[in-house]
Tab-separated table of C-alpha atoms in Angstrom:
chain	number	residue	atom	x	y	z
Y	1	MET	CA	-0.350	-0.217	0.031
Y	2	THR	CA	1.230	3.283	-0.973
Y	3	LEU	CA	0.071	5.053	1.920
Y	4	THR	CA	0.719	3.663	4.695
Y	5	LEU	CA	-2.770	2.919	8.277
Y	6	THR	CA	-1.947	1.544	10.819
Y	7	VAL	CA	-4.459	0.580	13.808
Y	8	ALA	CA	-3.020	0.833	17.505
Y	9	ASP	CA	-3.438	-1.730	19.736
Y	10	GLU	CA	-4.975	0.407	22.277
Y	11	VAL	CA	-8.112	0.856	19.972
Y	12	ARG	CA	-7.524	-2.728	18.334
Y	13	ALA	CA	-8.247	-3.471	22.626
Y	14	LEU	CA	-10.552	-1.245	22.828
Y	15	ALA	CA	-12.341	-2.941	19.557
Y	16	PRO	CA	-11.600	-6.237	19.086
Y	17	GLY	CA	-14.395	-6.483	16.742
Y	18	PHE	CA	-13.028	-3.884	14.354
Y	19	THR	CA	-11.878	-4.855	10.556
Y	20	HIS	CA	-12.184	-1.311	8.645
Y	21	ILE	CA	-11.131	-2.368	4.413
Y	22	ALA	CA	-8.900	0.420	2.264
Y	23	ILE	CA	-9.656	1.677	-0.993
Y	24	GLU	CA	-6.902	3.455	-2.602
Y	25	ALA	CA	-7.534	5.481	-6.324
Y	26	TYR	CA	-6.122	7.642	-8.190
Y	27	GLY	CA	-6.216	9.358	-10.980
Y	28	LEU	CA	-9.913	10.095	-10.200
Y	29	VAL	CA	-12.204	12.790	-11.436
Y	30	ASN	CA	-14.416	13.969	-9.153
Y	31	GLY	CA	-16.681	17.917	-10.089
Y	32	PRO	CA	-20.146	18.908	-8.964
Y	33	SER	CA	-22.870	16.419	-7.820
Y	34	THR	CA	-24.211	14.842	-11.489
Y	35	GLU	CA	-27.786	13.245	-12.158
Y	36	GLY	CA	-25.596	10.545	-11.580
Y	37	THR	CA	-24.887	10.339	-8.217
Y	38	SER	CA	-28.023	12.007	-6.656
Y	39	ALA	CA	-29.585	9.377	-8.621
Y	40	LEU	CA	-27.191	6.840	-6.890
Y	41	LEU	CA	-28.153	8.439	-3.050
Y	42	ASP	CA	-31.803	8.327	-3.279
Y	43	ASP	CA	-31.029	4.411	-4.534
Y	44	ALA	CA	-29.251	4.287	-1.330
Y	45	ALA	CA	-31.772	5.725	0.853
Y	46	ARG	CA	-34.558	3.120	-0.303
Y	47	ARG	CA	-32.027	0.112	0.123
Y	48	LEU	CA	-31.881	2.075	3.906
Y	49	ALA	CA	-35.224	1.856	4.374
Y	50	VAL	CA	-35.567	-1.655	3.409
Y	51	ARG	CA	-32.931	-2.755	5.822
Y	52	LEU	CA	-33.863	-1.109	8.336
Y	53	ASP	CA	-37.656	-2.310	7.883
Y	54	GLY	CA	-39.951	0.278	10.439
Y	55	ARG	CA	-36.618	0.460	12.668
Y	56	ALA	CA	-34.579	3.783	13.000
Y	57	PRO	CA	-30.897	3.697	12.733
Y	58	HIS	CA	-29.461	3.147	16.143
Y	59	GLU	CA	-31.899	0.288	16.400
Y	60	ASP	CA	-29.777	-1.715	13.875
Y	61	PRO	CA	-26.456	-3.932	15.883
Y	62	HIS	CA	-24.279	-2.751	14.376
Y	63	MET	CA	-25.128	0.457	14.500
Y	64	ALA	CA	-25.741	-0.142	18.409
Y	65	ALA	CA	-22.078	-1.686	18.419
Y	66	TRP	CA	-20.504	1.767	16.743
Y	67	ARG	CA	-23.348	3.636	20.271
Y	68	GLU	CA	-21.354	1.241	22.914
Y	69	THR	CA	-18.156	1.603	21.102
Y	70	TYR	CA	-18.407	5.245	21.656
Y	71	THR	CA	-19.398	5.208	24.631
Y	72	ALA	CA	-16.554	2.734	25.364
Y	73	PHE	CA	-13.903	5.945	24.714
Y	74	GLY	CA	-16.364	8.663	26.206
Y	75	SER	CA	-18.343	9.779	23.790
Y	76	LYS	CA	-22.194	10.320	24.037
Y	77	PRO	CA	-23.300	8.575	21.141
Y	78	SER	CA	-26.974	9.699	20.622
Y	79	ARG	CA	-25.215	13.741	20.932
Y	80	THR	CA	-22.374	12.429	18.271
Y	81	ARG	CA	-23.231	10.145	16.132
Y	82	ASN	CA	-21.018	8.334	13.904
Y	83	SER	CA	-21.152	8.785	10.855
Y	84	ALA	CA	-23.214	5.611	9.363
Y	85	GLU	CA	-26.143	7.038	11.720
Y	86	ALA	CA	-25.640	10.772	10.624
Y	87	LEU	CA	-25.964	9.658	7.406
Y	88	ALA	CA	-29.118	7.446	7.826
Y	89	LYS	CA	-31.008	9.743	9.893
Y	90	ARG	CA	-30.683	12.780	6.880
Y	91	ALA	CA	-31.641	10.427	4.476
Y	92	LEU	CA	-34.758	8.878	6.183
Y	93	LEU	CA	-35.547	12.664	5.917
Y	94	ASP	CA	-37.636	14.354	3.495
Y	95	ALA	CA	-35.307	16.947	2.455
Y	96	GLY	CA	-33.191	13.594	1.847
Y	97	LEU	CA	-28.868	13.018	1.903
Y	98	PRO	CA	-27.192	16.386	0.911
Y	99	ARG	CA	-24.865	16.834	-2.311
Y	100	ILE	CA	-21.609	17.999	-1.942
Y	101	ASN	CA	-19.366	16.319	-5.010
Y	102	VAL	CA	-19.288	13.273	-6.948
Y	103	LEU	CA	-16.452	11.605	-5.000
Y	104	VAL	CA	-18.710	11.598	-1.433
Y	105	ASP	CA	-21.812	11.245	-2.998
Y	106	VAL	CA	-20.577	7.951	-4.102
Y	107	TYR	CA	-19.122	6.722	-0.767
Y	108	ASN	CA	-22.050	8.084	1.147
Y	109	ALA	CA	-24.384	6.394	-0.786
Y	110	ILE	CA	-22.581	2.794	-0.373
Y	111	SER	CA	-22.260	4.080	4.121
Y	112	VAL	CA	-26.174	4.509	4.298
Y	113	ALA	CA	-27.140	1.112	1.924
Y	114	HIS	CA	-24.487	-0.749	3.606
Y	115	LEU	CA	-24.680	0.664	6.842
Y	116	ILE	CA	-21.370	0.978	7.487
Y	117	PRO	CA	-19.155	4.338	8.173
Y	118	VAL	CA	-17.013	5.243	5.166
Y	119	GLY	CA	-14.637	7.722	4.437
Y	120	GLY	CA	-12.265	9.249	2.144
Y	121	GLU	CA	-9.510	11.534	2.244
Y	122	ASP	CA	-7.109	13.670	-0.205
Y	123	ILE	CA	-4.191	11.143	-0.195
Y	124	ASP	CA	-2.552	14.866	-1.530
Y	125	ARG	CA	-3.195	16.019	1.626
Y	126	ILE	CA	-2.325	13.292	4.059
Y	127	GLN	CA	1.127	14.219	5.902
Y	128	GLY	CA	3.087	10.726	6.707
Y	129	GLY	CA	0.946	7.681	7.457
Y	130	MET	CA	-2.400	7.785	8.742
Y	131	ARG	CA	-2.268	6.286	12.606
Y	132	LEU	CA	-6.036	5.185	14.385
Y	133	VAL	CA	-4.866	5.853	18.038
Y	134	ARG	CA	-6.625	7.519	21.325
Y	135	ALA	CA	-5.855	11.058	21.126
Y	136	THR	CA	-3.428	12.546	24.017
Y	137	GLY	CA	-5.410	15.591	23.903
Y	138	ASP	CA	-2.827	17.837	22.993
Y	139	GLU	CA	-3.408	16.749	18.687
Y	140	ASP	CA	-4.617	19.317	16.796
Y	141	PHE	CA	-7.641	19.402	15.335
Y	142	VAL	CA	-8.204	22.570	13.084
Y	143	THR	CA	-11.902	23.021	11.227
Y	144	VAL	CA	-14.410	25.719	10.467
Y	145	ALA	CA	-16.666	27.312	12.899
Y	146	CYS	CA	-18.286	30.552	12.163
Y	147	GLY	CA	-16.717	30.413	8.539
Y	148	GLU	CA	-13.093	31.152	10.631
Y	149	GLU	CA	-10.544	28.757	11.036
Y	150	VAL	CA	-10.141	27.219	14.309
Y	151	VAL	CA	-8.254	24.679	16.561
Y	152	GLU	CA	-9.801	22.204	18.123
Y	153	ARG	CA	-8.156	19.619	21.307
Y	154	PRO	CA	-9.581	15.733	20.885
Y	155	ASP	CA	-10.761	14.704	24.703
Y	156	ALA	CA	-7.713	11.945	26.221
Y	157	GLY	CA	-8.348	9.097	25.391
Y	158	GLU	CA	-10.920	9.583	21.998
Y	159	VAL	CA	-9.755	7.434	19.542
Y	160	VAL	CA	-9.255	9.225	16.551
Y	161	TRP	CA	-7.249	9.293	12.935
Y	162	ARG	CA	-4.566	11.411	11.979
Y	163	ASP	CA	-1.498	12.352	10.544
Y	164	ASP	CA	1.613	13.758	11.190
Y	165	ALA	CA	0.145	17.590	10.973
Y	166	GLY	CA	-2.673	16.455	13.345
Y	167	VAL	CA	-5.535	14.607	13.991
Y	168	THR	CA	-7.957	14.358	10.524
Y	169	CYS	CA	-10.846	12.891	11.870
Y	170	ARG	CA	-12.345	13.123	15.669
Y	171	ARG	CA	-14.024	10.563	17.562
Y	172	TRP	CA	-13.150	7.916	15.072
Y	173	ASN	CA	-15.680	8.502	12.660
Y	174	TRP	CA	-18.048	11.674	13.437
Y	175	ARG	CA	-16.675	14.554	12.141
Y	176	GLN	CA	-13.662	15.005	9.599
Y	177	GLY	CA	-11.343	18.000	8.648
Y	178	PRO	CA	-11.698	20.331	6.036
Y	179	ARG	CA	-7.469	19.830	5.495
Y	180	THR	CA	-7.874	16.556	4.075
Y	181	ARG	CA	-11.426	16.203	2.825
Y	182	LEU	CA	-12.075	15.346	-0.900
Y	183	THR	CA	-12.775	18.399	-3.190
Y	184	GLU	CA	-13.378	18.843	-6.595
Y	185	GLU	CA	-10.097	19.064	-7.292
Y	186	SER	CA	-8.818	16.353	-5.785
Y	187	VAL	CA	-7.736	13.540	-8.230
Y	188	ALA	CA	-5.870	10.759	-5.917
Y	189	ALA	CA	-7.622	9.584	-2.601
Y	190	VAL	CA	-7.904	6.940	0.139
Y	191	PHE	CA	-11.559	5.347	1.490
Y	192	LEU	CA	-12.247	3.611	4.427
Y	193	LEU	CA	-15.217	1.519	5.363
Y	194	GLU	CA	-15.311	0.390	8.480
Y	195	SER	CA	-16.932	-1.776	10.805
Y	196	LEU	CA	-17.727	-3.396	13.981
Y	197	ALA	CA	-18.620	-6.552	15.395
Y	198	PRO	CA	-21.822	-8.574	14.693
Y	199	MET	CA	-21.259	-7.529	11.046
Y	200	PRO	CA	-19.919	-10.020	8.857
Y	201	GLU	CA	-16.784	-8.903	7.497
Y	202	ALA	CA	-18.171	-10.540	4.038
Y	203	ASP	CA	-21.092	-7.906	4.188
Y	204	VAL	CA	-17.475	-5.349	4.290
Y	205	ALA	CA	-16.145	-6.333	1.475
Y	206	ARG	CA	-18.958	-6.381	-0.785
Y	207	ALA	CA	-19.851	-3.059	0.528
Y	208	GLY	CA	-15.959	-2.453	-0.620
Y	209	ALA	CA	-16.504	-4.123	-4.072
Y	210	GLU	CA	-19.914	-2.003	-5.106
Y	211	LEU	CA	-17.617	0.917	-3.672
Y	212	ALA	CA	-14.639	0.141	-5.849
Y	213	GLU	CA	-17.044	-0.427	-8.599
Y	214	LEU	CA	-18.830	2.652	-8.599
Y	215	LEU	CA	-15.382	4.705	-8.701
Y	216	GLU	CA	-14.231	3.205	-11.924
Y	217	LYS	CA	-17.450	3.888	-13.180
Y	218	PHE	CA	-17.565	7.596	-12.134
Y	219	SER	CA	-13.589	7.985	-12.886
Y	220	PRO	CA	-13.284	5.688	-15.712
Y	221	GLY	CA	-9.619	4.754	-15.999
Y	222	ALA	CA	-8.984	5.685	-12.669
Y	223	ARG	CA	-6.138	3.141	-10.767
Y	224	ILE	CA	-8.083	1.484	-7.896
Y	225	THR	CA	-6.898	-1.068	-5.692
Y	226	VAL	CA	-9.128	-2.631	-2.963
Y	227	HIS	CA	-6.658	-3.633	0.486
Y	228	ALA	CA	-7.779	-7.455	2.161
Y	229	PRO	CA	-10.009	-6.526	5.258
Y	230	GLU	CA	-7.970	-5.792	8.447
């Protein structure tokens, strides 16, 4: 793998059922949302509704597992939901899912359809390797509030993704920082699909395969590598 991804032992101990799939992609073509990605998001919302069959997203066993894990590292899951649960709640509203850009729409659709947290990072904006660790509380998380750049600090013990420059995503997969997010200029990305038990590894693999197919569809000729679950 060109980009190194590591999961700290302390995170494995916190969530022994954690599995992630990384998809590296180069030569991507991004841009504003299209009719194609909009239809993809609408279809994902329909698939979600069938999957839930009248239940709330947090009642799904996979989302319940994420809530338990968030509680274990000191976060309140009803206030700071994992990215999949937050998207699922929006998907079920009349307004539906937001349209961001082609690449974000594609991975958001996979997240909602499979009810699994999925994130995308611009490889060209990552400094050094990416690491999933428990924060000391001294790390920088650069974000935007009221139109101004601000620096936050994660809570001590909070699970975060980070690189050499600082935190890229707080509370595991709750809030991504703007520094590494995918923009319409992004041409290289790593996509992370993250699961906990009881989601079978085969289900994670199917979600990853579907994401890779969609990336090939919307970026013909892109070089895409799906790494084995870890």
